[in-house]
Coordinates of N, CA and C in Angstrom, one line a residue:
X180 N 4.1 76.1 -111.6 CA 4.1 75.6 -110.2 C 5.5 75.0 -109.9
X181 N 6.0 75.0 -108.8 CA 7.4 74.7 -108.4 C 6.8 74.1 -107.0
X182 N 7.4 72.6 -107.0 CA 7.5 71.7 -105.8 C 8.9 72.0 -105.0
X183 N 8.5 72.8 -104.2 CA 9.6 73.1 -103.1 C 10.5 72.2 -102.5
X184 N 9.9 70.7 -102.4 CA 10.5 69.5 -101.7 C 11.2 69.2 -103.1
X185 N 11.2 69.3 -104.4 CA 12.3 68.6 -105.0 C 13.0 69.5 -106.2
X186 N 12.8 71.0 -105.8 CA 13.6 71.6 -106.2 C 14.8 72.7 -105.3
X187 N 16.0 72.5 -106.5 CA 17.3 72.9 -105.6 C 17.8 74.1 -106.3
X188 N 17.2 74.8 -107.2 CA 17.3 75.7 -108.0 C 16.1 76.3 -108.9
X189 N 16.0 77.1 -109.4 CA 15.0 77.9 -110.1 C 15.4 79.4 -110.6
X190 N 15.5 79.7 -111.8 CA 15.6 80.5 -112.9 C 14.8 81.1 -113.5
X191 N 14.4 82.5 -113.3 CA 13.2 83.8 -114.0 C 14.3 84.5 -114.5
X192 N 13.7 84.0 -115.6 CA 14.3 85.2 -117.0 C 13.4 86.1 -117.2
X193 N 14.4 87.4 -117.9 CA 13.7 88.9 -117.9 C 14.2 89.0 -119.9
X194 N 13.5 88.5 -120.6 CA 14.3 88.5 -121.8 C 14.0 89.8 -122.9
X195 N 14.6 90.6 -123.1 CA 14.3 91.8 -123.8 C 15.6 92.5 -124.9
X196 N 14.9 92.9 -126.0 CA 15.9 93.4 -127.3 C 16.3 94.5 -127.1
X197 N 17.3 94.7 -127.2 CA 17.9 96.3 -126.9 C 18.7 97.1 -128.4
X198 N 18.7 98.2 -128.5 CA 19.4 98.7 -129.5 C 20.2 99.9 -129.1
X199 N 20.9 100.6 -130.0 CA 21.7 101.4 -129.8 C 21.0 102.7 -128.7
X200 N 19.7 103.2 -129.2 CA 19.0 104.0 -128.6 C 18.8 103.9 -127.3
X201 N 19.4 102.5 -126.6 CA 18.9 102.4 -125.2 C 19.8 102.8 -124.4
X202 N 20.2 104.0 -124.0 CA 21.2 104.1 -123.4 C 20.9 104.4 -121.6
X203 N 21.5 104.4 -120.7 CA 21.2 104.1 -119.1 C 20.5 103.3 -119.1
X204 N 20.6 101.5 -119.6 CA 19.7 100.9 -119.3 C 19.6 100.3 -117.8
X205 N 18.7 99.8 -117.6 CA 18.3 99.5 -116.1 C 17.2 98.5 -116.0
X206 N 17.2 97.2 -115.1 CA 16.8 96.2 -115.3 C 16.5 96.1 -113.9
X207 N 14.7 96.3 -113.7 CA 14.4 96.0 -112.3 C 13.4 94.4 -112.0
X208 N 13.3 94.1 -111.0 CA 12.3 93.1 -110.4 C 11.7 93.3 -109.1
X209 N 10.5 93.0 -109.3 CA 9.4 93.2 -108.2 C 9.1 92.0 -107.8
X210 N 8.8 91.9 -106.5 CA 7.6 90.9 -106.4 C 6.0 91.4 -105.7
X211 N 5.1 90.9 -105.9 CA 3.8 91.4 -105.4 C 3.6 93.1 -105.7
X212 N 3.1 93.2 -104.7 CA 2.7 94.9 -104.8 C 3.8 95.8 -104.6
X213 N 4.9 95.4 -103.7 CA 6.1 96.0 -103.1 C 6.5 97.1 -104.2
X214 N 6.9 98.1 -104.0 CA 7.2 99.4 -105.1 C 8.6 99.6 -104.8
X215 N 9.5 98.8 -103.6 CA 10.8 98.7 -103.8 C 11.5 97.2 -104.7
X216 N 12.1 97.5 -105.5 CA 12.6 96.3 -106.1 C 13.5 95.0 -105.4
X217 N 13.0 93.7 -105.9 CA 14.0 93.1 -105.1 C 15.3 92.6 -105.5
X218 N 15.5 93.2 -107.1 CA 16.5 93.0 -107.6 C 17.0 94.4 -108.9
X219 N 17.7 94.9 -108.7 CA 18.1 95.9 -109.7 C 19.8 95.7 -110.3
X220 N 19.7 95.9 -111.5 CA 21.2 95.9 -112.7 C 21.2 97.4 -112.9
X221 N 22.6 98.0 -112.9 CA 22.4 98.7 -114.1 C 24.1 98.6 -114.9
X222 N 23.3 97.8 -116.4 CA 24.8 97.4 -116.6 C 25.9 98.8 -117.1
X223 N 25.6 100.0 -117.3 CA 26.9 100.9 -117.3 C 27.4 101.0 -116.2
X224 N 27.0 100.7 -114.7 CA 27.5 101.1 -113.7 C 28.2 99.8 -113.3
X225 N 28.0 98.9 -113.4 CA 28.3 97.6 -113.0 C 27.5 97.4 -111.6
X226 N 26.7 97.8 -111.4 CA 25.8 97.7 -110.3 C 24.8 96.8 -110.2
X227 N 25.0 96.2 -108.9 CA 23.7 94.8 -109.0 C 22.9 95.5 -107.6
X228 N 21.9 95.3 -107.3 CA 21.3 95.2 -105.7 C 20.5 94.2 -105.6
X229 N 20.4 93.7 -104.9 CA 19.7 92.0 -104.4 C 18.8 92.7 -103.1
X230 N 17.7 92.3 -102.8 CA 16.9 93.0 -102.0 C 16.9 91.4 -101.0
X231 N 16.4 91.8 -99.6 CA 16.4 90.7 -98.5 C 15.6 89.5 -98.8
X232 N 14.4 89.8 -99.9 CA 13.9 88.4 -100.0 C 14.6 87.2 -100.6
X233 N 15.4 88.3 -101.7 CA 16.3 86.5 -102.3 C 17.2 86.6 -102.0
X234 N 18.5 87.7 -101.0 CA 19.8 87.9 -100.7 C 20.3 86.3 -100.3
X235 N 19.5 85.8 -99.4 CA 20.1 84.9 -99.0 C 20.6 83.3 -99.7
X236 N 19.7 83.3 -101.4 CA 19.6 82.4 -101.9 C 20.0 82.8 -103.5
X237 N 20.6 84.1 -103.5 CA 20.9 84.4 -104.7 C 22.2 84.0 -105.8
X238 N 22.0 83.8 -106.5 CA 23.4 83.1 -107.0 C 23.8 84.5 -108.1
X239 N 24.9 85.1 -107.2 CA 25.8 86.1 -107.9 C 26.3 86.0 -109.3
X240 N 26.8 84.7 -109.4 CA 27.6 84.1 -110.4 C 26.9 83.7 -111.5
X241 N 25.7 83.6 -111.6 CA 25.2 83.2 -112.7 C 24.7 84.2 -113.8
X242 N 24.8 84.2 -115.0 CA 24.8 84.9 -116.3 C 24.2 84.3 -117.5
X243 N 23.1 84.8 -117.9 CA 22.4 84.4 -119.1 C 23.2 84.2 -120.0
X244 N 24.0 85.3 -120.4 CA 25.2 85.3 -122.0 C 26.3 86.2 -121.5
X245 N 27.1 85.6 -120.8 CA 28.5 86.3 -120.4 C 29.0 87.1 -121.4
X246 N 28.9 86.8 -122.7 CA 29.6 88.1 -123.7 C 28.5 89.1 -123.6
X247 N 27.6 89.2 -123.8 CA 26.7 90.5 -123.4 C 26.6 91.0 -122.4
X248 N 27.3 92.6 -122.5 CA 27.1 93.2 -121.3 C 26.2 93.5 -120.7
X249 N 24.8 94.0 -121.8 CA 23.7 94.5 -120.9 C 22.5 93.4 -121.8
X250 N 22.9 92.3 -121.3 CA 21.7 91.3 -120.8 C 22.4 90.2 -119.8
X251 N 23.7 89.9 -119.4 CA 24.0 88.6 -118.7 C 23.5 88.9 -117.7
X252 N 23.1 89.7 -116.9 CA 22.5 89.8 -115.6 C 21.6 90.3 -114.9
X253 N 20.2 89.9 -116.9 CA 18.8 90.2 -116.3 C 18.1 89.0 -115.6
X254 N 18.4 88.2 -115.2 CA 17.7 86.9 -115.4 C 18.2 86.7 -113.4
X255 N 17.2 85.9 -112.7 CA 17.6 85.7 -111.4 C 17.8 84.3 -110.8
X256 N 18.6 83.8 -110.6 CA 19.0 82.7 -110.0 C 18.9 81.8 -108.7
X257 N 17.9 81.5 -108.4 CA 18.0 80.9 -107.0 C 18.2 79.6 -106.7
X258 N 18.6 79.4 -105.4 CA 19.2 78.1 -105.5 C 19.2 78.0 -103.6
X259 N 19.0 76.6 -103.4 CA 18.8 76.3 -102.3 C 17.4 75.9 -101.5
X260 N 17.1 77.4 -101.3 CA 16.1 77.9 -100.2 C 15.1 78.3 -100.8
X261 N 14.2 77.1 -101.8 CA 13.3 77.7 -102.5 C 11.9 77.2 -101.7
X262 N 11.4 78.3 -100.7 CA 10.6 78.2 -100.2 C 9.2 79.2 -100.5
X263 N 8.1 79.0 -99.6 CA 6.5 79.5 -99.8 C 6.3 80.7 -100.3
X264 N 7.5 81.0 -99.3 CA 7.2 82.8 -99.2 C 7.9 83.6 -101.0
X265 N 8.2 82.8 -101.6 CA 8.3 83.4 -103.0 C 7.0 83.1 -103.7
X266 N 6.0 82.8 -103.2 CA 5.1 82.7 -103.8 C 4.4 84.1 -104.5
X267 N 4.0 84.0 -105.5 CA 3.0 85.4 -106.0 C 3.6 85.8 -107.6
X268 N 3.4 87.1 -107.7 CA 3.8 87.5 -108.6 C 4.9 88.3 -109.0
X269 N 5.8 88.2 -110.1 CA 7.3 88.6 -110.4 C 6.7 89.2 -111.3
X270 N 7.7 89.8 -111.7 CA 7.5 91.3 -112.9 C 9.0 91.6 -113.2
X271 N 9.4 91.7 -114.4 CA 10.3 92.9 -114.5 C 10.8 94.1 -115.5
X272 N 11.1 94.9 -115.5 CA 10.7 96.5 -116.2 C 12.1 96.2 -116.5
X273 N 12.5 97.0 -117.6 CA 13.1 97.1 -118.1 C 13.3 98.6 -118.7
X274 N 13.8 99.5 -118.1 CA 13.7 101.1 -118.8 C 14.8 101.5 -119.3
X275 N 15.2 102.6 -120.2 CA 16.2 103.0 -120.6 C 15.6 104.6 -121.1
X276 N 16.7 105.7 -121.9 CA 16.2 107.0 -122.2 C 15.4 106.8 -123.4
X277 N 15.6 105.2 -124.3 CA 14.5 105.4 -125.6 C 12.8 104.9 -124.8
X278 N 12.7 104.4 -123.5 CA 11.8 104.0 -123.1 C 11.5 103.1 -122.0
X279 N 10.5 102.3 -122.1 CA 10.1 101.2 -120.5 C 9.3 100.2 -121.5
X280 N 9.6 99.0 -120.8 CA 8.8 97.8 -121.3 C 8.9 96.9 -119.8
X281 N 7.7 95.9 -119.8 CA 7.5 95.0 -119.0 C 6.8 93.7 -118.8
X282 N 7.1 92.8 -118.1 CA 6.5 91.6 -117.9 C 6.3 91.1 -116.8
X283 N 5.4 90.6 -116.5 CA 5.1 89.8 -115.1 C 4.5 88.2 -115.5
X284 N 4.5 87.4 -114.1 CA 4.0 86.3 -114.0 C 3.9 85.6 -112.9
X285 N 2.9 84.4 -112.5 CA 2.6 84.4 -111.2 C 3.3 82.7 -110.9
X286 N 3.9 83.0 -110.0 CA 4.9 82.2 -109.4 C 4.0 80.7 -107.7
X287 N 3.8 79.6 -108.4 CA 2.9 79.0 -107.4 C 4.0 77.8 -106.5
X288 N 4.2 78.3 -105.3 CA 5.3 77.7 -104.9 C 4.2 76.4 -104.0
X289 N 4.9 75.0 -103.9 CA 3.7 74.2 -103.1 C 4.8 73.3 -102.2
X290 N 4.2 72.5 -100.9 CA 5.3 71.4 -100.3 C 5.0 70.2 -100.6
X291 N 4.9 69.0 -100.4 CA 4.3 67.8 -100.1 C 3.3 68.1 -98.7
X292 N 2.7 67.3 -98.2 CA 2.5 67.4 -97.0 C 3.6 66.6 -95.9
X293 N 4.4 66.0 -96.2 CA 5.3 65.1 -95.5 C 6.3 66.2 -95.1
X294 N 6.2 67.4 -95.8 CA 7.4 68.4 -96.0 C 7.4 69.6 -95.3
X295 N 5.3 69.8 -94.7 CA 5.0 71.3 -94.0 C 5.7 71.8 -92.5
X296 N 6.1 72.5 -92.5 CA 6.6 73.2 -91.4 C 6.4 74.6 -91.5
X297 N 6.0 75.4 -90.9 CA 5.8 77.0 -90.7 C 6.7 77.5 -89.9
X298 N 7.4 78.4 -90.2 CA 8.3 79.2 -89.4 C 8.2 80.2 -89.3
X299 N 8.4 81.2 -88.0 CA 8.1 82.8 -87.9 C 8.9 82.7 -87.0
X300 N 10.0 84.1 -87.6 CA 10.6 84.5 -86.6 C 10.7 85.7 -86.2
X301 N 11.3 86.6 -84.7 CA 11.2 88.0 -84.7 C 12.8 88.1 -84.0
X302 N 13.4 88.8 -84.6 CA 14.7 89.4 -83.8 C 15.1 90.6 -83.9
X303 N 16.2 90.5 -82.8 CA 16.8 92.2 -82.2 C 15.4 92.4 -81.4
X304 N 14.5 92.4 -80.4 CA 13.5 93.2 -79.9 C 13.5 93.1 -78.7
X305 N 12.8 94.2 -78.4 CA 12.6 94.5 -76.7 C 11.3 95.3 -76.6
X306 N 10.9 94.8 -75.6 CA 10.6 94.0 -74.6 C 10.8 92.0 -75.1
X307 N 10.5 91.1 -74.4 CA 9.8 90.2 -75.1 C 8.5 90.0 -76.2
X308 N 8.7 89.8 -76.9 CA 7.7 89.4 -78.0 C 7.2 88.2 -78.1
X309 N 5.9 89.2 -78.8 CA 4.8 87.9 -78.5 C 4.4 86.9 -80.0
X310 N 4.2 86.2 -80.2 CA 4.1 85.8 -81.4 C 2.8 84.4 -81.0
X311 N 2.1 84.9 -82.4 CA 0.8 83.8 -82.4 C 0.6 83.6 -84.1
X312 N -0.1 82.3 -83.9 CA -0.3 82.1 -85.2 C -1.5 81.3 -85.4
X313 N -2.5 82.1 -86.7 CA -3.9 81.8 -86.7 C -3.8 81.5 -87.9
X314 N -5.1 80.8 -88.8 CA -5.1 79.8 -89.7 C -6.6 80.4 -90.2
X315 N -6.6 80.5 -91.7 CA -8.2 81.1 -92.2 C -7.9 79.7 -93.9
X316 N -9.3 79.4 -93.3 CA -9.5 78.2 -94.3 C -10.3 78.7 -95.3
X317 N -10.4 78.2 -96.6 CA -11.2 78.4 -97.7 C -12.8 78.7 -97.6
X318 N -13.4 78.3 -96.5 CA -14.7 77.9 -96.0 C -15.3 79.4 -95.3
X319 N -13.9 79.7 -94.5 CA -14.2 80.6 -93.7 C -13.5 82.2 -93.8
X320 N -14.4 83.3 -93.2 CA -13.9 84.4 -93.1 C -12.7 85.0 -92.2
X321 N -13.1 84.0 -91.3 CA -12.2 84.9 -90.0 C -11.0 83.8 -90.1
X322 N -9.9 84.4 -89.2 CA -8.9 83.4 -88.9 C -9.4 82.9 -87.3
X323 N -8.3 81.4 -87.7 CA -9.4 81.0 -86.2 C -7.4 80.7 -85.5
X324 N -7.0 81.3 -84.3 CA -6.1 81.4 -83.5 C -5.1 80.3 -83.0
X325 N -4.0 79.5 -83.1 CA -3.7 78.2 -82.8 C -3.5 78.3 -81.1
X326 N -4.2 77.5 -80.4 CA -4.1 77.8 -78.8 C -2.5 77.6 -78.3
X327 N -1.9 76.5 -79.1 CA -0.4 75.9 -78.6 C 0.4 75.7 -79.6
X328 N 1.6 76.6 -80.3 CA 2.3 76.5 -81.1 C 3.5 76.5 -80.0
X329 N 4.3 75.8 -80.9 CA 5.8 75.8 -80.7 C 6.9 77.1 -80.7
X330 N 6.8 77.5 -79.5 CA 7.5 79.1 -79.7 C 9.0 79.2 -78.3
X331 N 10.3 79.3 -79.1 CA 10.9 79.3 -77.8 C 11.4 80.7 -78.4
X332 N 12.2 81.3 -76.9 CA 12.6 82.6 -76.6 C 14.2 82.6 -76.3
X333 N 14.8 83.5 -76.8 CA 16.1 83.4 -76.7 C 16.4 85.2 -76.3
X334 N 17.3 85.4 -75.1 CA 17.6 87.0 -74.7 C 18.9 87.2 -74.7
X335 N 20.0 87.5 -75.2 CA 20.6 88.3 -75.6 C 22.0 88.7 -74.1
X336 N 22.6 88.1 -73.5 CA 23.0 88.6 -72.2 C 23.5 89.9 -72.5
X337 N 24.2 90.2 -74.0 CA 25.1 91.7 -74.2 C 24.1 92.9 -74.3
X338 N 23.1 92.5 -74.9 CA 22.4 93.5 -76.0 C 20.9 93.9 -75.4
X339 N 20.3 92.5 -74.3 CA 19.0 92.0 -73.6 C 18.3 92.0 -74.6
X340 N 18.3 92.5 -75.7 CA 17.4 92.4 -76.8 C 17.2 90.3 -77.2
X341 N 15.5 90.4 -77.5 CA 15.3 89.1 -77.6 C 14.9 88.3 -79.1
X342 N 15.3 87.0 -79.4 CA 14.8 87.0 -80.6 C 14.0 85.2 -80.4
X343 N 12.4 85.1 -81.2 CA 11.9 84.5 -81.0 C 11.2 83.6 -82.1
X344 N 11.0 82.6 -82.2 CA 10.8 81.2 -83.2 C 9.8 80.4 -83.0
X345 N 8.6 80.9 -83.8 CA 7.6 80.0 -83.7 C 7.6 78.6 -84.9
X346 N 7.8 77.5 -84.7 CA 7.2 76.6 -85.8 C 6.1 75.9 -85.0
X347 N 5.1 75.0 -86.7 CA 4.0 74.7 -86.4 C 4.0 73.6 -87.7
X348 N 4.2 72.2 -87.3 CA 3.2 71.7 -88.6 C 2.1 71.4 -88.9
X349 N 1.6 72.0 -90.0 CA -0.1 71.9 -90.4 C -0.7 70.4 -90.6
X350 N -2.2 70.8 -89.6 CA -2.7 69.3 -89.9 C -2.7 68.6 -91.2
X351 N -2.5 67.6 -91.2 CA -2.8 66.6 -92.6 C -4.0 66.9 -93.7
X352 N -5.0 67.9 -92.4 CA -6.3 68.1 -93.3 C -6.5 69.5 -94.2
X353 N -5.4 69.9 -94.0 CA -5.3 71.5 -94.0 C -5.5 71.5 -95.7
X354 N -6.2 72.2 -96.4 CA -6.7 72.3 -98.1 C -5.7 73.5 -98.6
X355 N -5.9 73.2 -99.7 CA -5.2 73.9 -100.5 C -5.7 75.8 -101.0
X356 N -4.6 77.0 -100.4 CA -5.6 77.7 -100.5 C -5.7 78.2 -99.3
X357 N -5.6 77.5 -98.2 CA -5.9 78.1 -96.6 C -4.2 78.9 -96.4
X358 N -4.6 79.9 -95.3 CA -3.9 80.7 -95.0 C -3.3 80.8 -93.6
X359 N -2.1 80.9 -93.7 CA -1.8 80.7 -92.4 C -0.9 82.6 -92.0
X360 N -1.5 82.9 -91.0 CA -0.9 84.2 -90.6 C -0.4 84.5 -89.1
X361 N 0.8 84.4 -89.1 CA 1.8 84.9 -88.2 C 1.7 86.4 -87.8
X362 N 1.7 86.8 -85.8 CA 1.7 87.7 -85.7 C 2.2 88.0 -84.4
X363 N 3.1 89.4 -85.0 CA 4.4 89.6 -83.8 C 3.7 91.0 -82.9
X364 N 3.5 90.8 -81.8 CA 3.3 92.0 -80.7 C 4.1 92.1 -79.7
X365 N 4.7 93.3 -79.3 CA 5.6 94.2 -78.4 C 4.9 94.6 -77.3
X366 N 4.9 93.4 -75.9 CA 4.1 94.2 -75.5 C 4.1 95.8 -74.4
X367 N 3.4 96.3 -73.8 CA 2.9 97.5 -73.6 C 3.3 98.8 -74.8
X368 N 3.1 98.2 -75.5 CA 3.2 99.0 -76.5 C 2.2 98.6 -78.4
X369 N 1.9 99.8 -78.7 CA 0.6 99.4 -80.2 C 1.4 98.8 -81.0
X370 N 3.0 98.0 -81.1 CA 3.5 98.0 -82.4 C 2.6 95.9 -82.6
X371 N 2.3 96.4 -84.0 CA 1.9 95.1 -84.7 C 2.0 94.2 -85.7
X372 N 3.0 93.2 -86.0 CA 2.9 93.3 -87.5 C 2.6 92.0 -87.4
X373 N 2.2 91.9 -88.9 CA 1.7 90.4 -89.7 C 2.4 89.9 -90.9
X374 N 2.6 88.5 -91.1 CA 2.6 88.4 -92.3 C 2.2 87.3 -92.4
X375 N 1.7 87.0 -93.7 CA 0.4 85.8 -93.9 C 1.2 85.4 -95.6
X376 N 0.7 83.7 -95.7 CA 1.1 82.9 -96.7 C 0.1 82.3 -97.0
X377 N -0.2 82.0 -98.0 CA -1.3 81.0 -98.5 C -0.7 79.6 -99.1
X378 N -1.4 78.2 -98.9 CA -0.5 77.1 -98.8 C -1.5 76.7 -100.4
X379 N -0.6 76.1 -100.9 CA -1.2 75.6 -101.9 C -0.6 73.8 -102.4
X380 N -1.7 73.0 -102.9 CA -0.7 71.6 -102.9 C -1.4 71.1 -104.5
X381 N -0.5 70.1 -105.2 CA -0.7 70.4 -107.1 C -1.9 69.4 -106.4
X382 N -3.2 69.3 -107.6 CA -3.8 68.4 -107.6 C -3.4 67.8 -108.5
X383 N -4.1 66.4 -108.7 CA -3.2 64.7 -109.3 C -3.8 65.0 -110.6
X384 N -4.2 66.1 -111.4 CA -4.2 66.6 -112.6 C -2.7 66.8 -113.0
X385 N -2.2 68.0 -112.1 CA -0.9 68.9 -112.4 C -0.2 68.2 -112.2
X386 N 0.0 66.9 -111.1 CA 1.1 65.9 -110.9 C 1.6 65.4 -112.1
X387 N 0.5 64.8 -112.8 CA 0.8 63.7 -114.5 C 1.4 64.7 -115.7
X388 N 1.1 66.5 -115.5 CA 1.6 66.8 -116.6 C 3.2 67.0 -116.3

């Protein structure tokens, strides 16, 4: 579990033995179900790719074992912006021409409550967009709709394209486990997307260890 309010950094290591036989080695990372990686090595090429979810908080510079070529830069570094939405599960493969090996693990990201703020944003779009945000608690099935969030609109004088920012902080009562899901519509037109988080807070078990 990782307290997002008092952490400034955070380190997933991918630790694996390699021998001569491994040759094209290649070091990927997933997160959740995504089948595109959010980080790939391949140390013959000197090639890194950093995918959008950690681009912005990625620390380039850091290296497991700087004299090893093909392991200093299985391991991923973040730093800053360690927020909700890295919540879930990491994984990373390891393949080469002698083979594939793998590991995963589930990653529990939490705030204080002093700390909650929800953010959704949509940019570059046209028409105006619409953005709402509904809440499904532990208790219940459905999501139940927030009538008045905080949403301002910004248009673009060069481009007219608009880009728009909902935040919301969650009541005090809000449990651990409830879901909060953001959703962006274009209107006269079917496009829809969602993306949903689940909030989670340590109980005063997890606190003492």
């Amino acid at each position: 579990m990782v307290d997002a309010s008092n952490t400034s950094e955070l380190i997933l290591d991918c630790e694996y033995v390699y021998d001569a036989n491994d040759l094209m080695l290649v070091v990927k990372w997933f997160h959740n179900n995504s089948p595109e990686p959010i980080y790939q090595w391949i140390p013959d090429r000197g090639v890194r790719y950093v995918g959008e979810l950690l681009r912005q908080r990625f620390d380039m510079n850091f290296s497991v074992n700087p004299n090893d070529i093909y392991s200093k830069f299985r391991a991923l570094k973040l730093r800053n912006n360690i927020t909700v939405d890295l919540n879930g599960n990491f994984s990373c493969v390891v393949t080469s021409l002698a083979g594939q090996d793998g590991r995963q693990g589930q990653m529990v990201v939490y705030v204080t409550k002093g700390d909650r703020e929800l953010e959704c944003q949509a940019k570059g779009v046209y028409p105006r967009p619409l953005l709402t945000l509904s809440e499904q608690t532990t208790t219940s099935s459905n999501f139940h709709v927030f009538p008045k969030v905080n949403v301002t609109t910004h248009q673009n004088s060069d481009t007219q394209y608009f880009s728009a920012t909902l935040r919301h902080t969650p009541h005090q009562s809000s449990h651990t486990g409830t879901i909060f899901e953001c959703k962006l519509e274009i209107p006269q037109t079917n496009y829809i997307r969602r993306k949903r988080i689940r909030i989670f807070f340590p109980s005063s078990k997890s606190s003492q260890k």
